[in-house]
mmCIF file of C-alpha atoms in Angstrom:
data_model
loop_
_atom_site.group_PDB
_atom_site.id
_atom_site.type_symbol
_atom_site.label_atom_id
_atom_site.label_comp_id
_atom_site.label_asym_id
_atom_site.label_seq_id
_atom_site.Cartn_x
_atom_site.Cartn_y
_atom_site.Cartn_z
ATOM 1 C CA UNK A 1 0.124 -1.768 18.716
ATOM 2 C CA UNK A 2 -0.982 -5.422 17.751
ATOM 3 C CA UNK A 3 1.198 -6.973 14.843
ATOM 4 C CA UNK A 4 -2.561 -7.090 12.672
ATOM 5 C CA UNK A 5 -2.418 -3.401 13.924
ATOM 6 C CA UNK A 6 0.982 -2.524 12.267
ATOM 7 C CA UNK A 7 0.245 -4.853 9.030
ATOM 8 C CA UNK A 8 -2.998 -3.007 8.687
ATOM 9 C CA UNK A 9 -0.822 0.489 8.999
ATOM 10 C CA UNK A 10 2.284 -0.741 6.884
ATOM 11 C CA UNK A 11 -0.061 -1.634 3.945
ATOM 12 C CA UNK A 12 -2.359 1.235 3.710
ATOM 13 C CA UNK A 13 0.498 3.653 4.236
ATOM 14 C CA UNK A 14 2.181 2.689 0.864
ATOM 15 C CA UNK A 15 2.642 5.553 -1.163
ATOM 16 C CA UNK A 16 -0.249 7.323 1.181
ATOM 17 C CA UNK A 17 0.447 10.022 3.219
ATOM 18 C CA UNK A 18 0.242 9.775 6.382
ATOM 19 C CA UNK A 19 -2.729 12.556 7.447
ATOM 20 C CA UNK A 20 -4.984 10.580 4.951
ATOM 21 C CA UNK A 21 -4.404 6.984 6.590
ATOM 22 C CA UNK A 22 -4.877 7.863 9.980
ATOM 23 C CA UNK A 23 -8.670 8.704 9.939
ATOM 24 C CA UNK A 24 -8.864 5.662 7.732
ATOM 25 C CA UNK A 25 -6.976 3.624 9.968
ATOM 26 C CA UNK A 26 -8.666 4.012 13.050
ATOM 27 C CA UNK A 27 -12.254 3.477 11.621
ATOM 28 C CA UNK A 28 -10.924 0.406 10.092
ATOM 29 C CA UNK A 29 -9.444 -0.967 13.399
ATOM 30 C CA UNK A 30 -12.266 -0.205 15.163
ATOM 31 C CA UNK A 31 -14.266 -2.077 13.196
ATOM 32 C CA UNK A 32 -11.986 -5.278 12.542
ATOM 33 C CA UNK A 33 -9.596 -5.151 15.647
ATOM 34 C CA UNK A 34 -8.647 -8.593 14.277
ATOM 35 C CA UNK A 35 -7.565 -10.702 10.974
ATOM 36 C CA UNK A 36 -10.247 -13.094 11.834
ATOM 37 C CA UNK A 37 -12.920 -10.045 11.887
ATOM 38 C CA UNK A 38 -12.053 -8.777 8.513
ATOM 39 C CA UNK A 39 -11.827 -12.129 7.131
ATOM 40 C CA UNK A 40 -15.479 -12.486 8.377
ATOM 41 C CA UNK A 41 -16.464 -9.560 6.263
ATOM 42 C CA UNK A 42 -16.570 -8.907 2.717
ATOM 43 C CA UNK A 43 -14.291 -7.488 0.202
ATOM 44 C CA UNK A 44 -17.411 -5.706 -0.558
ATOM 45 C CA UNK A 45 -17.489 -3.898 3.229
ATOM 46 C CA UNK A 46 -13.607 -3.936 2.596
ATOM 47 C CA UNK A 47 -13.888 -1.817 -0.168
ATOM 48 C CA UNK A 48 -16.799 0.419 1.195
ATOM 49 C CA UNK A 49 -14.642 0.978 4.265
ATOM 50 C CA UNK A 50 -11.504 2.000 2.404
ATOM 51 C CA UNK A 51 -13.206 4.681 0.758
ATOM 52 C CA UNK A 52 -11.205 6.920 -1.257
ATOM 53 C CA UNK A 53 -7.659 5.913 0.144
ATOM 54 C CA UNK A 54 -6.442 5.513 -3.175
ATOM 55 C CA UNK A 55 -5.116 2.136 -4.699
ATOM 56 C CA UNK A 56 -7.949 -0.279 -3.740
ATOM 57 C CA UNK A 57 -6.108 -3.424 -4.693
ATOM 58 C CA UNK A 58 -5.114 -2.559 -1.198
ATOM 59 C CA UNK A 59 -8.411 -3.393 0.501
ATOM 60 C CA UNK A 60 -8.851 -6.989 -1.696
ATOM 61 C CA UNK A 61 -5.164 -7.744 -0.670
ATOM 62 C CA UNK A 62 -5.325 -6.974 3.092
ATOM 63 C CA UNK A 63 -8.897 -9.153 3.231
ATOM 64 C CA UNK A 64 -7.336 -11.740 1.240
ATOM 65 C CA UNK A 65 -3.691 -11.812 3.759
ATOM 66 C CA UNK A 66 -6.576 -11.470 6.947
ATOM 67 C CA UNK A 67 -8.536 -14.663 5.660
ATOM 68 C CA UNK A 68 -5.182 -16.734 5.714
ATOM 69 C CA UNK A 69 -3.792 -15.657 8.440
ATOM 70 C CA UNK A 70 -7.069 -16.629 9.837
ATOM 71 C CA UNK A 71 -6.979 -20.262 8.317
ATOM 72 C CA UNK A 72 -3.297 -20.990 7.810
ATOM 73 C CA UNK A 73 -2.366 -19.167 11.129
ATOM 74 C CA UNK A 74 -4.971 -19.150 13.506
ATOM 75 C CA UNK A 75 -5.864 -15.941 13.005
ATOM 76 C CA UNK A 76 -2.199 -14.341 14.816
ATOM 77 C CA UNK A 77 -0.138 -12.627 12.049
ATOM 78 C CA UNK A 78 3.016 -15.077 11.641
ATOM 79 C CA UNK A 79 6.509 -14.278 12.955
ATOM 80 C CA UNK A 80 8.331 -15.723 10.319
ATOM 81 C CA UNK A 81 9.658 -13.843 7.603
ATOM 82 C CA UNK A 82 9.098 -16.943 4.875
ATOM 83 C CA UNK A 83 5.162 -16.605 6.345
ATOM 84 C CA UNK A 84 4.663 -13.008 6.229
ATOM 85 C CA UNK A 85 6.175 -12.745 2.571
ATOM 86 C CA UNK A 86 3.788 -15.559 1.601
ATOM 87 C CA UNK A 87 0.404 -13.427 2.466
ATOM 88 C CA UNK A 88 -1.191 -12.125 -0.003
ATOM 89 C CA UNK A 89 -0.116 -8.869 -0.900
ATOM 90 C CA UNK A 90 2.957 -8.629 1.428
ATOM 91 C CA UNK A 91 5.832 -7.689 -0.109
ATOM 92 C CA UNK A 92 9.645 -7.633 1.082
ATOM 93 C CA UNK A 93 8.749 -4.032 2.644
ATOM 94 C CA UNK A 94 6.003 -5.074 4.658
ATOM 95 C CA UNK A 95 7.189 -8.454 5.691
ATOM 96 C CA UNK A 96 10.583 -6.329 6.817
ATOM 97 C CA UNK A 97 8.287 -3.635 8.608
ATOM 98 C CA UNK A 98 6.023 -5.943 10.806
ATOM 99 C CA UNK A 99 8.863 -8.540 11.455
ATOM 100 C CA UNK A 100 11.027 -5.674 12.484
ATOM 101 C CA UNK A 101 8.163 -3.126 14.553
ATOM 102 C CA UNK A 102 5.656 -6.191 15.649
ATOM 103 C CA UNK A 103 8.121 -8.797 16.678
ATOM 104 C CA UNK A 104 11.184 -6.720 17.604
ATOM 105 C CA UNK A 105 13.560 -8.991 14.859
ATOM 106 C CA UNK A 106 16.274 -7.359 12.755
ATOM 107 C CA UNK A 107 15.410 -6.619 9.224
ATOM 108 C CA UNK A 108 16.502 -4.247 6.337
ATOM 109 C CA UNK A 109 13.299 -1.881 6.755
ATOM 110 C CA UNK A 110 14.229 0.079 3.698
ATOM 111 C CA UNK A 111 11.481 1.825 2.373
ATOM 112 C CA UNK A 112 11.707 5.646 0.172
ATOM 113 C CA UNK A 113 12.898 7.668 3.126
ATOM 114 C CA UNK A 114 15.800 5.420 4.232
ATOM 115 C CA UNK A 115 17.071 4.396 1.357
ATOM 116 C CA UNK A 116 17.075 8.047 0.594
ATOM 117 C CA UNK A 117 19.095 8.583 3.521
ATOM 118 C CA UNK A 118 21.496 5.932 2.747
ATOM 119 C CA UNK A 119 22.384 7.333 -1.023
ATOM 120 C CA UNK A 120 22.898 10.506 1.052
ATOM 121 C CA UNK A 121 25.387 9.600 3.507
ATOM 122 C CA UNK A 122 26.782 6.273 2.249
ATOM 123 C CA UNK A 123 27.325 7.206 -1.847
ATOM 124 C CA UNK A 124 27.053 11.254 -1.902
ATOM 125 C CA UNK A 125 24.186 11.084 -3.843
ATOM 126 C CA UNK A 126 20.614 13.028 -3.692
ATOM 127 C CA UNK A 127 18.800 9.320 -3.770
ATOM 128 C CA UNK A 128 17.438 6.309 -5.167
ATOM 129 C CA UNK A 129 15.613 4.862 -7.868
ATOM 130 C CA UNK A 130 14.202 1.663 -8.667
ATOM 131 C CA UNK A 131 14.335 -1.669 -7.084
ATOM 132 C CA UNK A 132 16.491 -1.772 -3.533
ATOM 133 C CA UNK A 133 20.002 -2.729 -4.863
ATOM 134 C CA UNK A 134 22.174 -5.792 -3.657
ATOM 135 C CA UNK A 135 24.539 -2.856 -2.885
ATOM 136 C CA UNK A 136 21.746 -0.744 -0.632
ATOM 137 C CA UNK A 137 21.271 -4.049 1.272
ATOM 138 C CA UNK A 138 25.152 -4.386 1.950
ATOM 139 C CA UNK A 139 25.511 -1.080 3.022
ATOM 140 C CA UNK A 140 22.194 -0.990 5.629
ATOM 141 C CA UNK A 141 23.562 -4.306 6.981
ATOM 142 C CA UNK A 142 26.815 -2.645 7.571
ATOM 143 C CA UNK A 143 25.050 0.591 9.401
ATOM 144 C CA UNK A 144 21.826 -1.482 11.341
ATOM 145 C CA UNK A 145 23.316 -2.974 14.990
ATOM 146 C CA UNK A 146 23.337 -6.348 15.302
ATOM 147 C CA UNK A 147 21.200 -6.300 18.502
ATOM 148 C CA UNK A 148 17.800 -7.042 17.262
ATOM 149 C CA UNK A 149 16.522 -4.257 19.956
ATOM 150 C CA UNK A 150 18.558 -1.696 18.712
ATOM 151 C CA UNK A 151 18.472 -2.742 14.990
ATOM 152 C CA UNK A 152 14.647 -1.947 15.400
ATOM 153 C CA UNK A 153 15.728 1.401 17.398
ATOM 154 C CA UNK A 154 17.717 1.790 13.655
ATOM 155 C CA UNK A 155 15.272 1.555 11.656
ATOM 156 C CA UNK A 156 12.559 3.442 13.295
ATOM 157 C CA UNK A 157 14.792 6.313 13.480
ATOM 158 C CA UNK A 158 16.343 6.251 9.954
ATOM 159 C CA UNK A 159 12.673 6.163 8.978
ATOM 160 C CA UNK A 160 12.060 9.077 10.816
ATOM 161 C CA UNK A 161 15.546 11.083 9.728
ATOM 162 C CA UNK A 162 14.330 10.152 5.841
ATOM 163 C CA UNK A 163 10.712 11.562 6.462
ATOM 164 C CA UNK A 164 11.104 14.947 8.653
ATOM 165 C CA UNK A 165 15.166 15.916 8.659
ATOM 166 C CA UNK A 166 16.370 13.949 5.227
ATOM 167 C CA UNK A 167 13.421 14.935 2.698
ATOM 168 C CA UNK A 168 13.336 15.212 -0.569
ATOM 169 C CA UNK A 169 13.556 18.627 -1.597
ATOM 170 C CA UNK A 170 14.389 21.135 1.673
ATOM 171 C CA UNK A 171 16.651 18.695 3.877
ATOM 172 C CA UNK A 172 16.616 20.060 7.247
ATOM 173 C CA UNK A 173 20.635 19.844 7.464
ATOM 174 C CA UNK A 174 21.590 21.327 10.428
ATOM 175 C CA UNK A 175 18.861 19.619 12.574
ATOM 176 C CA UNK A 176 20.841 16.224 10.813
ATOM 177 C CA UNK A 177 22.239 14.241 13.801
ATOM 178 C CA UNK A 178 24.669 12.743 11.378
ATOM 179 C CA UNK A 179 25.631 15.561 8.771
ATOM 180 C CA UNK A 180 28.970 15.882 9.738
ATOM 181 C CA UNK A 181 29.432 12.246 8.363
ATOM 182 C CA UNK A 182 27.337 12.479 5.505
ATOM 183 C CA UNK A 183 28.898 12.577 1.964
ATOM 184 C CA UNK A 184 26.250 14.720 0.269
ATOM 185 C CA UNK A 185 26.192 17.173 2.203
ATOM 186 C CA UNK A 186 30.094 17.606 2.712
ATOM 187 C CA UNK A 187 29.961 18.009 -1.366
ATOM 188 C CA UNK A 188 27.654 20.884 -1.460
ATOM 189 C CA UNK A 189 24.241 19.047 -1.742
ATOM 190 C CA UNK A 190 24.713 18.180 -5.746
ATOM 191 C CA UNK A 191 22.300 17.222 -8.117
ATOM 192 C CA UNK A 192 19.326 18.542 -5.465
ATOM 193 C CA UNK A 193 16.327 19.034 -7.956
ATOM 194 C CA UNK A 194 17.535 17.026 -10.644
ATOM 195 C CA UNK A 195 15.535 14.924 -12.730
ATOM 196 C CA UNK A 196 12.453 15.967 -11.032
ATOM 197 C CA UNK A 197 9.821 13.442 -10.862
ATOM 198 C CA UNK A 198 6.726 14.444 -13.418
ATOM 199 C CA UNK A 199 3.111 13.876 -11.537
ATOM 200 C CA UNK A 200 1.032 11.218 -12.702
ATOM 201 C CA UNK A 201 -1.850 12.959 -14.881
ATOM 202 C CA UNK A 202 -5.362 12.284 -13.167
ATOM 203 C CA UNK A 203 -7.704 14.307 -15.106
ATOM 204 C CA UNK A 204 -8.604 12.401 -17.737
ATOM 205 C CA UNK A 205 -7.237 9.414 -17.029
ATOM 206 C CA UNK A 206 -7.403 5.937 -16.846
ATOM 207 C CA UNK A 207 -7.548 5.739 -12.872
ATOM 208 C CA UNK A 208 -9.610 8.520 -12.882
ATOM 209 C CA UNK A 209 -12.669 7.068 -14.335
ATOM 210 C CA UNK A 210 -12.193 3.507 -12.466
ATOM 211 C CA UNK A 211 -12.486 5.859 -8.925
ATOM 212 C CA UNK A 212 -15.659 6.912 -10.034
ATOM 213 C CA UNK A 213 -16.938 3.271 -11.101
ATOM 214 C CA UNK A 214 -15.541 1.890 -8.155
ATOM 215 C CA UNK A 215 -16.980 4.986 -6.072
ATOM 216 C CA UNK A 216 -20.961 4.964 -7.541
ATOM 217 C CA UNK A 217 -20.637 1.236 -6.836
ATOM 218 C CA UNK A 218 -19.673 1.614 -2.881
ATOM 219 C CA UNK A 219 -22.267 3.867 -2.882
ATOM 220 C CA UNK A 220 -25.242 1.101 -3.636
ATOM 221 C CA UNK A 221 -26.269 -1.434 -2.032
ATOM 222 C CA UNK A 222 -26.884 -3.946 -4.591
ATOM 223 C CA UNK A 223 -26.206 -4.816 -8.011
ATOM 224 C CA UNK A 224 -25.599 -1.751 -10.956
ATOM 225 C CA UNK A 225 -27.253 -2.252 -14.727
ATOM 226 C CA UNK A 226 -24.163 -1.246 -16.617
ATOM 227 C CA UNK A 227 -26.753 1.431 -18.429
ATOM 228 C CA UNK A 228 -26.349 3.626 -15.257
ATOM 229 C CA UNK A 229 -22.463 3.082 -15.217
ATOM 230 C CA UNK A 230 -22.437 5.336 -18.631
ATOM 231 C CA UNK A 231 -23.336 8.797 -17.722
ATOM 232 C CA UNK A 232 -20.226 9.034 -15.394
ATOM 233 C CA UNK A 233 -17.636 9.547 -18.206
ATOM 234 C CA UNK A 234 -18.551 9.971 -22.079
ATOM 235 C CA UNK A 235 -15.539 8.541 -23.554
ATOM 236 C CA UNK A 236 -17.064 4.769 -23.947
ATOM 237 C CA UNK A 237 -14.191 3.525 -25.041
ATOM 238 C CA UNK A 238 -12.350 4.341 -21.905
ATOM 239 C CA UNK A 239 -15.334 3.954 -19.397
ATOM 240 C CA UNK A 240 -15.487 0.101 -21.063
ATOM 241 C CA UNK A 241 -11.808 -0.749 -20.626
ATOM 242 C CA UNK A 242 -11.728 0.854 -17.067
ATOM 243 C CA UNK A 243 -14.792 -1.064 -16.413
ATOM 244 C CA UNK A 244 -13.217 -4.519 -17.663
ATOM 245 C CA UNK A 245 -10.449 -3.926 -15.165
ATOM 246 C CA UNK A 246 -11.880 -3.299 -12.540
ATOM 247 C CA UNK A 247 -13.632 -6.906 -13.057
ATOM 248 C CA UNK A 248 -9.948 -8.353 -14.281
ATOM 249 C CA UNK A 249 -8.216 -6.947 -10.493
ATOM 250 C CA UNK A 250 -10.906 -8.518 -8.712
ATOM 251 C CA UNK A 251 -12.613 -4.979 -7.712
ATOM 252 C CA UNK A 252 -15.408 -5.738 -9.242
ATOM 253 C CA UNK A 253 -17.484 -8.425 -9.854
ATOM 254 C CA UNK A 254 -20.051 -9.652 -12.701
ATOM 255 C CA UNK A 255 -20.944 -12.934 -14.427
ATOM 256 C CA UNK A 256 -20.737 -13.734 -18.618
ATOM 257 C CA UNK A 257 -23.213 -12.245 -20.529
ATOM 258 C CA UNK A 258 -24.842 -10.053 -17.654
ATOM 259 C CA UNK A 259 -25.165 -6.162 -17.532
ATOM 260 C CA UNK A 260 -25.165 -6.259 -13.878
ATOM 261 C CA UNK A 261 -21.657 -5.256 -11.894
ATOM 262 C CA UNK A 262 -21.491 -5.480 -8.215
ATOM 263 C CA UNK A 263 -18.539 -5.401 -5.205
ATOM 264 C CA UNK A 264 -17.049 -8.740 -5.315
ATOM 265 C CA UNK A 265 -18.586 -10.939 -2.154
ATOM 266 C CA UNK A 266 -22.299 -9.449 -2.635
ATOM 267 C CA UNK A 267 -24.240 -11.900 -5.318
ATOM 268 C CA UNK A 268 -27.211 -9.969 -6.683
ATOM 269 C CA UNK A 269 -30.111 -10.516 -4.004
ATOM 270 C CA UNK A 270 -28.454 -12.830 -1.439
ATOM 271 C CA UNK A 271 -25.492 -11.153 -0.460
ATOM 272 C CA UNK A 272 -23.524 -14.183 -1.133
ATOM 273 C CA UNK A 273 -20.558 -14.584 -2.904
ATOM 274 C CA UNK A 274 -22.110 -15.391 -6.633
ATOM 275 C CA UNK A 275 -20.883 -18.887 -8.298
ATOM 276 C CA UNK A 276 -19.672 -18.214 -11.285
ATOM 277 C CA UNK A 277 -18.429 -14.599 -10.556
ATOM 278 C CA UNK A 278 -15.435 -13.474 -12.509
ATOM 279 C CA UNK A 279 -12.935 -12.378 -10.273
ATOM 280 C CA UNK A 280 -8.970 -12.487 -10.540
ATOM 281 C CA UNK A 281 -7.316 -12.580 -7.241
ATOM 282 C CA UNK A 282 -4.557 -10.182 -6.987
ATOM 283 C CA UNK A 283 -1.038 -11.334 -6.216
ATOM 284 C CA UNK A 284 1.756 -10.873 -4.013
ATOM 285 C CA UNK A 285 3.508 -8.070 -4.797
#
């Protein structure tokens, strides 16, 4: 896999499973087998082309990170860690993940399923919550090899352990290659099932009705009146507020004092990017 490859996979594989990316993935690649292609397109085709993936910010990020790797990079994903982190959109995770798998250097690749593993093992514990700890860092930097080759080996495979052997709820323990070291199992598994995460609620809410904005907008190939936006919820209230921000994340795009709402890059009539278009880039995390 190319490095644009892997950054392309790394970001649309947060909090995505897997089976939904890959169809996803593969059209997109196809399509823009390079930074410099997608930065040639629109966040409007962007957009269209990530469908219903889930978390669009996604799509405006990934354009925006291709379109400076094109101009601040010539158009090869940088090696350096400092570079990667300073795309738009890429995070510690990512910059870790395409530094590590692209470029074969030695990072802390920590994402859900590793650090999972590591409360496991390391502390006894079922998992971990929150930001990656000063403490998680130490104790992957203790376990990873020091041998960039086999520190990417490492992470690969802990990434692996976490998602198929280590999960959440029905660990796989005696297909564990390192159970007999691991201090949550040698306790008796405790606290499995505890504080069990509650499920977002979708029906009904807020992210609900900006999918199907953001959906019967992908679907056109111009310019919406905001009069045919209001039959697809009936709480106004909420459809307005989803509405606005959609326009505030830079999803969709409009101009003071018009009823017309459009995918940002696409000015009404021209297909050009509109002046005046109110549009907030989104940042870097």
């Amino acid at each position: 896999m190319s490095p644009w490859a892997i950054l392309v996979s790394e970001v649309m594989l947060a909090q995505t499973p897997v089976a939904r990316v890959v169809p996803v993935y593969e059209s997109w690649l196809d399509r823009w087998p390079t930074a410099p292609a997608l930065a040639a397109a629109t966040v409007a085709d962007a957009l269209r082309a990530w469908g219903r993936l889930g978390y669009p910010r996604r799509a405006v990020r990934l354009h925006q990170a291709a379109a400076a790797i094109t101009t601040q990079h010539a158009g090869q994903v940088p090696r350096s860690p400092a570079a990667l982190r300073a795309l738009p959109g890429i995070g510690e995770y990512t910059a870790a993940a395409v530094g590590s798998f692209a470029y074969g250097q030695r990072h802390l690749v920590l994402d859900t399923n590793v650090r999972r593993v590591l409360a496991r093992v390391v502390l006894g514990q079922p998992g971990s919550s929150g930001s990656v700890s000063a403490s998680e860092r130490r104790d992957a930097d203790r376990l990873a090899p020091t041998d960039p080759a086999q520190a990417v080996r490492w992470a690969a495979a802990s990434m692996e352990l976490g998602a198929l052997v280590c999960t959440q709820r029905s660990p796989r323990c005696a297909h564990c290659p390192v159970v007999s070291g691991c201090r949550w199992h040698l306790d008796g598994h405790p606290d499995l099932g505890a504080r069990p995460r509650l499920a977002q609620r979708w029906a009904g809410s807020d992210r609900q009705v900006r999918g199907l904005l953001l959906e019967a907008l992908r679907r056109e190939p111009g310019p919406v009146p905001g009069r045919a936006l209001t039959g697809l919820w009936d709480e106004p209230d909420q459809r307005d507020r989803a509405l606005a921000g959609l326009v505030t994340d830079g999803l969709v795009a409009t101009v003071p004092g018009s009823d017309l709402f459009w995918l940002p890059g696409e000015e009404p009539g021209t297909g050009r990017s509109p002046r005046g278009q109110r549009s907030v880039h989104a940042d870097h995390s």
